[in-house]
């Protein structure tokens, strides 16, 4: 019945995209269907990929970014053309800013029509728009190039400094057919996408010499160190040298926050007093006051020297001179330092470590007293004390955190015990990562997720509680409901509309989760919050706890009030 031509098995663009991703160990896609990628989502699911479908592309994109951070594989976000692409773009740019590997794959309209601006359905030159906002951007026009396109996207996302990559797939590509065997041969399994980058021996020696001569050394761990998954080596470096360390927000838990060498509880003291600072996967950006100014004041300001471990050579000297740049991947750099340190490394002078310990004790005692208070209306401290205890009991739970006061207080109050268990607003301090990150954390790890959300922050991604319910994910969202952005107390001096930072009073956020079959709880007291949170973590059921917080308790912009420009005009 068949002749030669008919018996040749064919494949098409849809299947080649799926096969290329699968060949490279990618098993999950975060997506929002529509023309031209609806069938791609269906077929990927039919081919055994986990397809997590969202209500807005930004959250699918944020999920992909978080999955990339957690797994060291690029998270995949799949969107439709123009508006869907643009909705995903914020997440792509944010992932790039945070050095998280992700690939935004968007369907696009017909090139011939787009390039002549003839007004195609969802017309947009997506490649050109994506380019400045990510690490690399590619477009595939022919089915036989899909393998190369996916391989280039994966390698670009993962190699060197990780980041976001855009992959443009025009609608016409999906239906293109080719011989199946040739199609298979055209796919590329990327070998060693993030090759080790061994630091030069003389740069290792330079760093060791500097560290050895330090009287007041300090190590700062950043989220690059968390991403690198060199947990044992980093712990060994800290413990063998005895050097006090500060974890940046998402590096918390790399060593338990209760570690004796953690200087978190006396951060401003160590930043101002340290004479040699070693940065491990942390940039001297605004989050570290650019390495200068008042934060870095104190007697050693003029003579302080920095050692910086980073995979990106051009990160060095970006804000202040780096006396000992150590360019390479964190695992290799830290191993090389460990080899040079040997077994008889002299611990830092006792006046430094004891001075830190004393200040730490004092601050921790003060904090314990504050946490023990039980005001009539919950405040950030009394509510976060409950979550602090819950995370202590379940150190494997992943904490997602956004907001202003809700973020800043949670970061300092909720101790983390394991690496990569804290996901937050990152380098931009961006609102809206909450539900996307929570979905990704649950999907990629299967662990309980506790999302600590300011009421404003939650609003950016709140509709994704339906996604959480639909996939029955073990996510407990806790909305810190203080009736607004920073506070709920602002008033419009003219009357009429409410002030711009104020929301509907006493909003019943828990009913949003109930609407989709999840558990919703209103918590007015720490006991009510504790009970609901314990149940949520134990049951794994999608839960939203509406935690009522004193609307006067917050401050403008949390801890970064000073970044607000001040008006000099009288009115
Ligand atoms: P934080 O906000 O926690 O201070 P940053 O995002 O500013 O951290 O810094 C992360 C740094 O880590 C980036 O400069 C990035 O180049 C670097 N980095 C990421 N992965 C690696 C790795 N595997 N090895 C070395 N450096 C890395
Ligand atoms: C994409 C500006 C920073 S923090 C915040 C906003 C709007 C919300 C703070 O209120 P919340 O927390 O969440 O209720 P709390 O506890 O202080 O009351 N748009 C984006 N990103 C940012 N960072 C903002 C706006 C902002
Ligand atoms: Mg609020």
Coordinates of C-alpha atoms and ligand atoms in Angstrom, one line a residue:
X1 CA 0.0 0.0 0.0
X2 CA 2.8 2.4 0.7
X3 CA 5.4 3.7 -1.6
X4 CA 8.8 5.1 -0.4
X5 CA 7.7 8.7 -0.1
X6 CA 4.6 7.9 2.0
X7 CA 6.4 5.5 4.3
X8 CA 8.9 8.2 5.3
X9 CA 7.9 9.3 8.8
X10 CA 7.5 13.0 9.2
X11 CA 7.9 15.3 12.1
X12 CA 7.0 18.9 12.5
X13 CA 8.0 22.1 14.3
X14 CA 5.7 21.4 17.3
X15 CA 7.4 18.0 17.9
X16 CA 10.9 19.2 17.3
X17 CA 10.5 22.0 19.9
X18 CA 9.3 19.4 22.4
X19 CA 11.9 16.8 21.5
X20 CA 14.7 19.4 21.7
X21 CA 13.6 20.5 25.2
X22 CA 13.2 16.9 26.4
X23 CA 16.5 15.9 25.0
X24 CA 18.1 18.5 27.2
X25 CA 16.4 17.3 30.4
X26 CA 13.7 20.0 30.5
X27 CA 10.5 18.4 31.8
X28 CA 8.4 21.4 32.8
X29 CA 6.9 24.3 30.9
X30 CA 5.2 27.4 32.6
X31 CA 2.8 28.7 30.0
X32 CA -0.3 30.6 28.9
X33 CA -1.9 29.1 25.8
X34 CA -3.3 30.9 22.7
X35 CA -2.5 31.4 19.0
X36 CA 0.0 30.2 17.9
X37 CA 1.2 28.0 20.8
X38 CA -2.0 26.3 22.1
X39 CA -1.3 23.1 20.3
X40 CA 2.3 23.2 21.5
X41 CA 1.1 23.2 25.1
X42 CA -1.3 20.3 24.4
X43 CA 1.3 18.3 22.6
X44 CA 4.0 18.9 25.2
X45 CA 1.6 17.6 27.8
X46 CA 0.7 14.6 25.7
X47 CA 4.5 13.9 25.3
X48 CA 4.8 13.7 29.1
X49 CA 6.1 17.2 29.9
X50 CA 4.6 18.9 33.0
X51 CA 2.6 21.8 31.7
X52 CA 1.8 24.4 34.3
X53 CA -0.7 26.8 32.8
X54 CA -1.1 30.3 34.4
X55 CA -3.6 33.1 34.4
X56 CA -1.1 35.8 33.4
X57 CA 2.2 35.4 31.6
X58 CA 4.2 37.5 34.1
X59 CA 3.7 34.8 36.7
X60 CA 4.5 32.0 34.3
X61 CA 7.7 33.9 33.6
X62 CA 8.5 34.4 37.3
X63 CA 7.9 30.7 37.8
X64 CA 10.3 29.9 35.1
X65 CA 12.9 32.2 36.6
X66 CA 12.6 30.6 40.1
X67 CA 12.7 27.1 38.6
X68 CA 16.0 28.1 36.9
X69 CA 17.4 29.4 40.2
X70 CA 16.4 26.3 42.1
X71 CA 17.4 23.7 39.5
X72 CA 20.3 25.1 37.5
X73 CA 18.3 24.2 34.4
X74 CA 16.7 27.1 32.4
X75 CA 13.1 27.5 33.4
X76 CA 10.9 27.7 30.4
X77 CA 8.1 30.2 30.0
X78 CA 5.9 29.9 26.9
X79 CA 3.6 32.7 25.7
X80 CA 1.6 33.9 22.7
X81 CA 2.7 36.8 20.6
X82 CA 2.8 40.6 21.2
X83 CA 0.8 41.1 24.4
X84 CA 1.6 37.7 25.9
X85 CA 5.2 38.2 25.0
X86 CA 5.2 41.6 26.6
X87 CA 3.5 40.2 29.7
X88 CA 6.4 37.7 30.0
X89 CA 9.1 40.2 29.4
X90 CA 9.1 41.8 32.8
X91 CA 9.9 38.4 34.3
X92 CA 12.6 37.8 31.6
X93 CA 14.3 41.1 32.4
X94 CA 14.0 40.4 36.1
X95 CA 15.5 37.0 35.7
X96 CA 18.4 38.5 33.8
X97 CA 18.9 41.2 36.5
X98 CA 19.0 38.4 39.1
X99 CA 21.3 36.1 37.1
X100 CA 18.6 33.4 37.0
X101 CA 18.6 31.1 33.9
X102 CA 15.3 31.1 32.0
X103 CA 14.1 31.0 28.5
X104 CA 11.1 32.9 27.3
X105 CA 9.7 31.2 24.3
X106 CA 7.1 33.2 22.5
X107 CA 5.1 32.5 19.4
X108 CA 5.2 35.4 16.9
X109 CA 3.4 36.6 13.8
X110 CA 4.3 36.3 10.2
X111 CA 7.7 37.8 9.5
X112 CA 6.8 39.0 6.0
X113 CA 3.9 41.0 7.4
X114 CA 5.6 42.2 10.6
X115 CA 8.6 43.5 8.8
X116 CA 6.5 45.4 6.3
X117 CA 4.3 46.6 9.2
X118 CA 1.2 45.5 7.4
X119 CA -0.8 44.9 10.5
X120 CA -0.8 41.2 11.3
X121 CA -2.7 39.6 14.2
X122 CA -0.6 40.6 17.2
X123 CA 2.1 42.2 15.1
X124 CA 5.3 43.0 16.9
X125 CA 9.0 42.8 16.2
X126 CA 9.5 40.8 19.4
X127 CA 13.1 39.8 18.8
X128 CA 14.2 43.5 18.6
X129 CA 12.3 44.4 21.7
X130 CA 13.6 41.5 23.8
X131 CA 17.2 41.9 22.9
X132 CA 18.2 44.8 25.2
X133 CA 16.3 43.2 28.1
X134 CA 18.0 39.8 28.3
X135 CA 21.3 38.0 27.8
X136 CA 20.7 36.7 24.3
X137 CA 17.8 36.5 21.8
X138 CA 17.3 34.2 18.9
X139 CA 14.7 33.5 16.2
X140 CA 14.2 30.2 14.4
X141 CA 12.7 30.3 10.9
X142 CA 13.2 26.7 9.7
X143 CA 12.2 23.4 11.4
X144 CA 15.7 22.0 10.8
X145 CA 17.1 24.9 12.9
X146 CA 15.0 24.2 16.0
X147 CA 17.7 22.0 17.6
X148 CA 20.3 24.7 17.2
X149 CA 18.0 27.4 18.4
X150 CA 17.1 25.5 21.6
X151 CA 20.7 24.5 22.2
X152 CA 21.9 28.1 21.8
X153 CA 19.2 29.3 24.1
X154 CA 20.1 26.8 26.8
X155 CA 23.8 27.5 26.6
X156 CA 23.3 31.2 26.7
X157 CA 21.1 31.0 29.7
X158 CA 23.4 28.7 31.7
X159 CA 27.0 29.5 30.8
X160 CA 29.0 32.2 32.5
X161 CA 26.7 34.6 34.4
X162 CA 23.3 32.9 34.1
X163 CA 20.4 35.0 32.8
X164 CA 17.3 35.2 30.7
X165 CA 17.2 34.3 27.0
X166 CA 14.4 35.0 24.5
X167 CA 13.5 32.5 21.8
X168 CA 11.2 33.7 19.0
X169 CA 9.2 31.0 17.2
X170 CA 7.0 32.4 14.4
X171 CA 3.7 30.7 13.9
X172 CA 4.6 29.2 10.5
X173 CA 7.5 27.2 12.1
X174 CA 5.2 24.9 14.1
X175 CA 3.5 23.4 11.1
X176 CA 6.6 23.0 9.0
X177 CA 7.3 19.3 8.4
X178 CA 10.5 17.4 7.7
X179 CA 11.7 13.9 7.6
X180 CA 11.6 12.5 11.2
X181 CA 15.0 10.9 11.1
X182 CA 16.6 14.0 9.8
X183 CA 14.7 16.0 12.4
X184 CA 16.1 13.8 15.2
X185 CA 19.6 14.2 13.8
X186 CA 19.1 18.0 13.8
X187 CA 18.6 18.1 17.6
X188 CA 21.5 19.0 19.9
X189 CA 22.0 17.7 23.4
X190 CA 24.0 20.4 25.0
X191 CA 27.2 19.0 26.6
X192 CA 28.4 20.8 29.7
X193 CA 26.3 23.9 29.4
X194 CA 27.9 25.6 32.4
X195 CA 31.5 24.5 32.3
X196 CA 33.6 24.9 35.4
X197 CA 35.7 28.0 35.2
X198 CA 38.9 27.4 37.2
X199 CA 40.4 30.5 38.7
X200 CA 44.0 31.4 37.9
X201 CA 46.4 30.1 40.6
X202 CA 48.0 33.6 41.1
X203 CA 44.6 35.1 41.7
X204 CA 43.9 32.5 44.3
X205 CA 47.2 33.2 46.0
X206 CA 46.5 36.9 46.0
X207 CA 43.2 36.4 47.7
X208 CA 44.7 34.1 50.3
X209 CA 47.4 36.5 51.1
X210 CA 44.9 39.3 51.6
X211 CA 42.7 37.2 53.7
X212 CA 45.6 36.0 55.8
X213 CA 46.7 39.5 56.7
X214 CA 43.2 40.6 57.7
X215 CA 42.5 41.7 61.3
X216 CA 38.8 42.1 60.7
X217 CA 37.8 39.8 57.9
X218 CA 34.2 39.4 56.7
X219 CA 32.7 37.1 54.1
X220 CA 29.5 38.2 52.3
X221 CA 27.5 35.4 50.6
X222 CA 25.1 36.4 47.8
X223 CA 22.5 34.6 45.8
X224 CA 25.1 33.6 43.3
X225 CA 26.6 31.4 46.0
X226 CA 23.2 29.9 46.6
X227 CA 22.7 29.3 42.9
X228 CA 26.1 27.6 42.5
X229 CA 25.1 24.7 44.7
X230 CA 28.6 24.5 46.3
X231 CA 27.0 24.3 49.7
X232 CA 29.6 21.9 51.4
X233 CA 32.6 23.8 50.1
X234 CA 31.2 27.2 51.2
X235 CA 30.4 25.8 54.7
X236 CA 33.9 24.4 54.9
X237 CA 35.5 27.7 53.9
X238 CA 33.6 29.6 56.5
X239 CA 34.2 27.1 59.3
X240 CA 37.8 26.4 58.5
X241 CA 38.7 30.1 58.4
X242 CA 36.5 31.0 61.3
X243 CA 35.6 34.2 59.5
X244 CA 32.3 35.9 60.3
X245 CA 29.9 36.0 57.4
X246 CA 26.8 37.9 56.3
X247 CA 24.3 36.2 54.0
X248 CA 22.4 38.4 51.5
X249 CA 18.7 37.8 51.5
X250 CA 18.5 34.8 49.2
X251 CA 21.8 33.3 50.5
X252 CA 20.2 32.9 53.9
X253 CA 20.2 29.3 54.9
X254 CA 23.4 28.5 52.9
X255 CA 24.6 28.0 56.5
X256 CA 21.8 27.9 59.1
X257 CA 21.0 31.5 60.2
X258 CA 21.7 30.3 63.8
X259 CA 25.3 29.5 63.0
X260 CA 27.7 31.1 65.5
X261 CA 29.7 32.8 62.7
X262 CA 26.6 34.5 61.2
X263 CA 27.0 38.2 61.7
X264 CA 23.5 39.1 60.5
X265 CA 22.3 40.3 63.8
X266 CA 25.1 42.9 63.8
X267 CA 25.2 43.7 60.1
X268 CA 25.8 47.4 60.3
X269 CA 28.7 46.9 62.7
X270 CA 30.6 44.4 60.6
X271 CA 30.1 46.3 57.3
X272 CA 31.4 49.5 58.9
X273 CA 34.3 47.8 60.7
X274 CA 35.6 45.0 58.5
X275 CA 39.1 45.5 56.9
X276 CA 39.0 42.8 54.3
X277 CA 35.7 41.7 52.8
X278 CA 35.4 38.7 50.6
X279 CA 32.3 38.7 48.3
X280 CA 31.1 35.3 47.2
X281 CA 28.5 35.6 44.4
X282 CA 27.3 39.0 45.6
X283 CA 27.5 42.3 43.8
X284 CA 28.4 45.6 45.3
X285 CA 25.2 47.2 44.1
X286 CA 22.6 49.3 46.0
X287 CA 21.8 46.4 48.3
X288 CA 25.4 46.7 49.7
X289 CA 25.4 50.5 49.4
X290 CA 27.9 50.3 46.4
X291 CA 30.7 49.3 48.8
X292 CA 31.1 52.9 50.1
X293 CA 29.5 55.7 52.1
X294 CA 28.2 55.7 55.6
X295 CA 27.3 52.0 55.6
X296 CA 31.0 51.1 55.0
X297 CA 32.3 53.8 57.2
X298 CA 34.3 53.3 60.4
X299 CA 38.0 53.4 61.0
X300 CA 38.9 51.0 58.1
X301 CA 37.0 52.9 55.3
X302 CA 40.1 54.2 53.6
X303 CA 42.1 51.0 53.8
X304 CA 39.4 48.4 53.4
X305 CA 40.2 45.9 50.7
X306 CA 37.8 43.6 48.8
X307 CA 38.2 40.1 47.4
X308 CA 35.5 39.2 45.0
X309 CA 34.6 35.8 43.7
X310 CA 32.4 36.0 40.6
X311 CA 32.0 34.3 37.3
X312 CA 31.7 37.6 35.5
X313 CA 35.1 39.3 35.0
X314 CA 33.5 42.7 34.3
X315 CA 31.8 42.7 37.7
X316 CA 35.1 43.6 39.2
X317 CA 35.7 47.3 40.1
X318 CA 32.2 48.1 39.1
X319 CA 31.7 50.2 42.2
X320 CA 35.0 50.2 44.2
X321 CA 38.4 48.8 43.5
X322 CA 38.7 45.1 43.9
X323 CA 42.1 44.3 45.3
X324 CA 41.8 40.5 44.7
X325 CA 39.5 39.6 41.9
X326 CA 38.8 35.8 41.7
X327 CA 37.2 35.1 38.4
X328 CA 35.7 31.6 38.1
X329 CA 32.7 29.5 39.2
X330 CA 32.1 29.6 42.9
X331 CA 32.6 25.8 43.4
X332 CA 36.0 25.9 41.7
X333 CA 37.1 29.2 43.4
X334 CA 36.1 28.1 46.9
X335 CA 37.7 24.7 46.4
X336 CA 40.9 26.4 45.3
X337 CA 40.9 28.6 48.4
X338 CA 40.2 25.6 50.6
X339 CA 43.2 23.8 49.2
X340 CA 45.4 26.9 49.9
X341 CA 44.1 27.3 53.4
X342 CA 45.2 23.9 54.5
X343 CA 44.7 22.7 58.1
X344 CA 46.5 25.3 60.2
X345 CA 44.8 28.5 59.2
X346 CA 44.9 31.1 62.0
X347 CA 41.4 32.1 63.1
X348 CA 40.6 35.9 63.0
X349 CA 41.8 37.9 66.0
X350 CA 39.6 37.3 69.0
X351 CA 38.8 41.0 69.6
X352 CA 37.0 41.0 66.2
X353 CA 35.0 37.8 66.7
X354 CA 34.2 38.5 70.3
X355 CA 33.2 42.0 69.6
X356 CA 30.8 40.6 67.0
X357 CA 29.5 37.9 69.4
X358 CA 28.8 40.4 72.1
X359 CA 26.8 42.8 69.8
X360 CA 25.0 39.9 68.3
X361 CA 23.9 38.5 71.7
X362 CA 22.7 41.9 72.8
X363 CA 20.7 42.4 69.6
X364 CA 19.3 38.9 69.6
X365 CA 18.2 39.3 73.2
X366 CA 16.4 42.5 72.3
X367 CA 14.8 40.9 69.3
X368 CA 13.6 37.9 71.5
X369 CA 11.9 40.4 73.8
X370 CA 10.1 42.1 70.9
X371 CA 9.0 38.8 69.4
X372 CA 7.6 37.7 72.8
X373 CA 5.2 40.6 73.0
X374 CA 1.7 39.9 72.1
X375 CA -0.1 43.2 71.2
X376 CA -3.9 43.3 71.0
X377 CA -3.7 43.7 67.2
X378 CA -1.0 41.6 65.6
X379 CA 2.0 43.5 64.3
X380 CA 4.8 42.4 62.0
X381 CA 6.8 40.9 64.9
X382 CA 4.1 38.9 66.6
X383 CA 2.9 37.5 63.3
X384 CA 6.4 36.7 62.0
X385 CA 7.3 35.1 65.2
X386 CA 4.7 32.4 64.4
X387 CA 6.2 31.8 60.9
X388 CA 9.7 31.8 62.4
X389 CA 8.7 28.9 64.6
X390 CA 6.9 27.1 61.7
X391 CA 10.0 27.3 59.5
X392 CA 12.2 26.1 62.4
X393 CA 9.9 23.1 62.7
X394 CA 10.0 22.5 58.9
X395 CA 13.4 23.7 57.7
X396 CA 12.8 22.1 54.3
X397 CA 9.9 24.4 53.6
X398 CA 10.5 27.1 51.0
X399 CA 9.7 30.7 51.9
X400 CA 8.6 33.2 49.3
X401 CA 8.6 36.8 50.4
X402 CA 7.6 40.1 49.0
X403 CA 6.2 43.4 50.3
X404 CA 8.0 46.3 52.0
X405 CA 7.7 46.0 55.8
X406 CA 6.5 42.4 55.3
X407 CA 9.7 41.8 53.4
X408 CA 12.2 43.5 55.6
X409 CA 10.8 42.2 58.9
X410 CA 10.5 38.7 57.5
X411 CA 14.0 38.7 56.2
X412 CA 15.5 39.5 59.6
X413 CA 13.0 37.6 61.8
X414 CA 12.5 34.3 59.9
X415 CA 15.6 32.2 60.2
X416 CA 16.5 29.9 57.3
X417 CA 18.2 26.6 57.9
X418 CA 18.8 25.1 54.4
X419 CA 20.2 26.5 51.1
X420 CA 17.9 27.9 48.5
X421 CA 14.8 27.9 50.7
X422 CA 14.3 31.6 50.4
X423 CA 13.0 33.3 47.3
X424 CA 12.2 37.0 47.2
X425 CA 12.1 40.3 45.4
X426 CA 15.8 40.1 44.5
X427 CA 17.9 42.8 43.0
X428 CA 15.1 45.0 41.8
X429 CA 13.0 44.7 44.9
X430 CA 10.2 43.9 42.5
X431 CA 6.6 43.3 43.5
X432 CA 4.7 40.5 41.8
X433 CA 7.0 37.5 42.1
X434 CA 4.9 35.9 44.8
X435 CA 2.6 33.4 43.3
X436 CA 4.8 32.6 40.3
X437 CA 7.8 31.8 42.6
X438 CA 5.5 29.8 44.9
X439 CA 4.1 27.7 42.1
X440 CA 7.7 27.0 40.8
X441 CA 9.0 26.2 44.3
X442 CA 6.1 23.7 44.8
X443 CA 6.3 22.2 41.4
X444 CA 10.1 21.7 41.2
X445 CA 10.7 20.6 44.8
X446 CA 7.4 19.1 46.1
X447 CA 8.1 20.8 49.5
X448 CA 5.7 22.9 51.4
X449 CA 5.8 26.6 50.4
X450 CA 5.1 29.4 52.7
X451 CA 4.5 32.7 50.9
X452 CA 4.8 35.7 53.2
X453 CA 3.0 38.5 51.3
X454 CA 2.3 42.1 51.9
X455 CA -1.3 42.8 51.0
X456 CA -0.1 45.1 48.1
X457 CA 2.5 42.6 47.0
X458 CA 0.0 39.8 46.9
X459 CA -2.3 41.8 44.7
X460 CA 0.2 41.7 41.8
X461 CA -0.2 38.0 41.4
X462 CA -3.3 37.2 43.5
X463 CA -5.3 35.6 40.7
X464 CA -2.8 32.7 40.5
X465 CA -4.3 31.3 43.7
X466 CA -6.6 29.6 41.1
X467 CA -3.5 28.0 39.6
X468 CA -2.3 26.9 43.0
X469 CA -5.7 25.3 43.6
X470 CA -5.9 23.8 40.1
X471 CA -2.7 21.9 40.5
X472 CA -3.4 21.3 44.2
X473 CA 0.0 22.7 45.3
X474 CA 1.2 22.6 48.9
X475 CA 1.3 26.4 49.1
X476 CA 0.3 28.4 52.1
X477 CA -0.1 32.1 51.3
X478 CA 0.0 34.4 54.3
X479 CA -1.3 37.9 53.4
X480 CA 0.0 40.5 55.9
X481 CA -3.1 42.7 55.7
X482 CA -2.4 46.2 57.0
X483 CA -4.9 47.8 54.6
X484 CA -2.3 49.2 52.2
X485 CA 1.1 49.9 50.9
X486 CA 3.4 50.4 53.9
X487 CA 0.5 51.4 56.1
X488 CA -3.2 51.7 56.0
X489 CA -3.5 55.0 57.6
X490 CA -2.8 57.6 54.9
X491 CA -5.6 60.2 54.3
X492 CA -6.3 62.3 51.3
X493 CA -6.0 65.9 52.6
X494 CA -8.8 67.0 50.2
X495 CA -11.3 64.3 51.2
X496 CA -13.0 62.3 48.4
X497 CA -11.0 59.5 47.1
X498 CA -8.9 57.5 49.5
X499 CA -5.1 58.1 49.7
X500 CA -3.1 56.4 46.9
X501 CA -1.4 53.9 49.3
X502 CA -4.7 52.8 51.0
X503 CA -6.8 49.8 50.1
X504 CA -10.3 48.6 51.1
X505 CA -10.3 48.2 54.8
X506 CA -10.6 44.7 56.3
X507 CA -10.5 43.0 52.9
X508 CA -11.3 39.3 53.1
X509 CA -8.4 37.9 51.1
X510 CA -8.9 34.4 52.4
X511 CA -12.2 34.2 50.4
X512 CA -10.1 34.3 47.2
X513 CA -8.7 30.9 48.0
X514 CA -12.0 29.6 49.1
X515 CA -13.5 30.7 45.7
X516 CA -11.3 28.0 44.0
X517 CA -11.7 25.2 46.6
X518 CA -8.7 25.9 48.8
X519 CA -8.7 26.6 52.5
X520 CA -9.1 30.3 53.6
X521 CA -8.6 31.4 57.2
X522 CA -8.9 34.8 58.8
X523 CA -6.3 35.1 61.6
X524 CA -6.6 37.9 64.1
X525 CA -4.1 36.4 66.7
X526 CA -0.8 34.6 66.7
X527 CA -2.6 31.5 67.9
X528 CA -5.1 31.5 65.0
X529 CA -2.2 32.1 62.6
X530 CA -0.1 29.3 64.1
X531 CA -3.0 26.8 64.0
X532 CA -3.9 27.6 60.4
X533 CA -0.2 27.5 59.2
X534 CA 0.5 24.2 61.0
X535 CA -2.6 22.7 59.4
X536 CA -1.6 24.0 56.0
X537 CA 1.9 22.6 56.1
X538 CA 0.7 19.3 57.5
X539 CA -2.1 18.8 55.0
X540 CA -0.3 20.3 51.9
X541 CA -3.7 21.8 50.9
X542 CA -3.7 25.2 49.1
X543 CA -4.3 27.7 51.9
X544 CA -4.6 31.4 52.3
X545 CA -4.3 33.0 55.7
X546 CA -5.5 36.6 56.0
X547 CA -3.3 37.8 58.8
X548 CA -4.7 41.1 60.2
X549 CA -1.8 43.4 61.0
X550 CA -1.9 46.7 62.8
X551 CA -2.3 49.3 60.1
X552 CA -0.1 51.8 61.9
X553 CA 2.8 49.4 62.3
X554 CA 4.8 49.8 59.1
X555 CA 7.1 52.5 57.9
X556 CA 7.3 54.2 54.4
X557 CA 9.1 51.7 52.1
X558 CA 10.2 49.5 55.0
X559 CA 13.9 49.8 55.5
X560 CA 14.6 51.9 52.4
X561 CA 12.7 55.0 53.4
X562 CA 15.8 57.1 52.5
X563 CA 15.6 56.2 48.8
X564 CA 12.4 58.3 48.5
X565 CA 13.1 61.7 46.9
X566 CA 12.0 64.5 49.2
X567 CA 10.1 67.4 47.9
X568 CA 11.6 70.8 48.6
X569 CA 8.5 72.7 47.7
X570 CA 6.4 74.0 50.6
X571 CA 3.1 72.5 49.4
Ligands
LIG1 P1 22.9 39.3 46.0 O1 21.7 40.1 45.6 O2 22.5 38.1 46.8 O3 24.0 40.1 46.7 P2 23.8 39.3 43.3 O4 22.6 38.9 42.4 O5 24.0 40.8 43.4 O6 23.6 38.6 44.7 O7 25.1 38.6 42.8 C1 25.1 37.4 42.3 C2 26.5 37.2 41.6 O8 26.8 35.9 41.5 C3 26.5 37.8 40.1 O9 27.5 38.8 40.0 C4 26.8 36.5 39.3 O10 27.7 36.8 38.2 C5 27.5 35.6 40.3 N1 27.3 34.2 40.0 C6 26.2 33.5 39.7 N2 26.4 32.2 39.5 C7 27.7 32.1 39.8 C8 28.6 30.9 39.8 N3 28.2 29.7 39.5 N4 29.9 31.1 40.0 C9 30.4 32.4 40.3 N5 29.6 33.5 40.3 C10 28.3 33.3 40.0
LIG2 C1 6.6 46.1 40.1 C2 6.9 49.7 44.6 C3 7.6 48.5 46.8 S1 6.9 47.7 48.1 C4 5.4 47.9 47.5 C5 5.3 48.6 46.4 C6 4.0 48.9 45.6 C7 4.2 47.3 48.3 C8 4.3 47.5 49.8 O1 3.1 47.2 50.4 P1 2.8 45.8 51.0 O2 3.8 45.6 52.2 O3 3.2 44.7 50.0 O4 1.4 45.7 51.5 P2 3.8 46.4 53.6 O5 4.0 45.3 54.6 O6 4.9 47.4 53.7 O7 2.4 47.0 53.8 N1 5.7 48.0 41.4 C9 6.7 47.0 41.3 N2 7.6 46.8 42.2 C10 7.8 47.7 43.2 N3 8.8 47.5 44.0 C11 6.8 48.7 43.4 C12 5.8 48.8 42.5 C13 6.6 49.0 45.9
LIG3 MG1 0.6 46.3 53.2

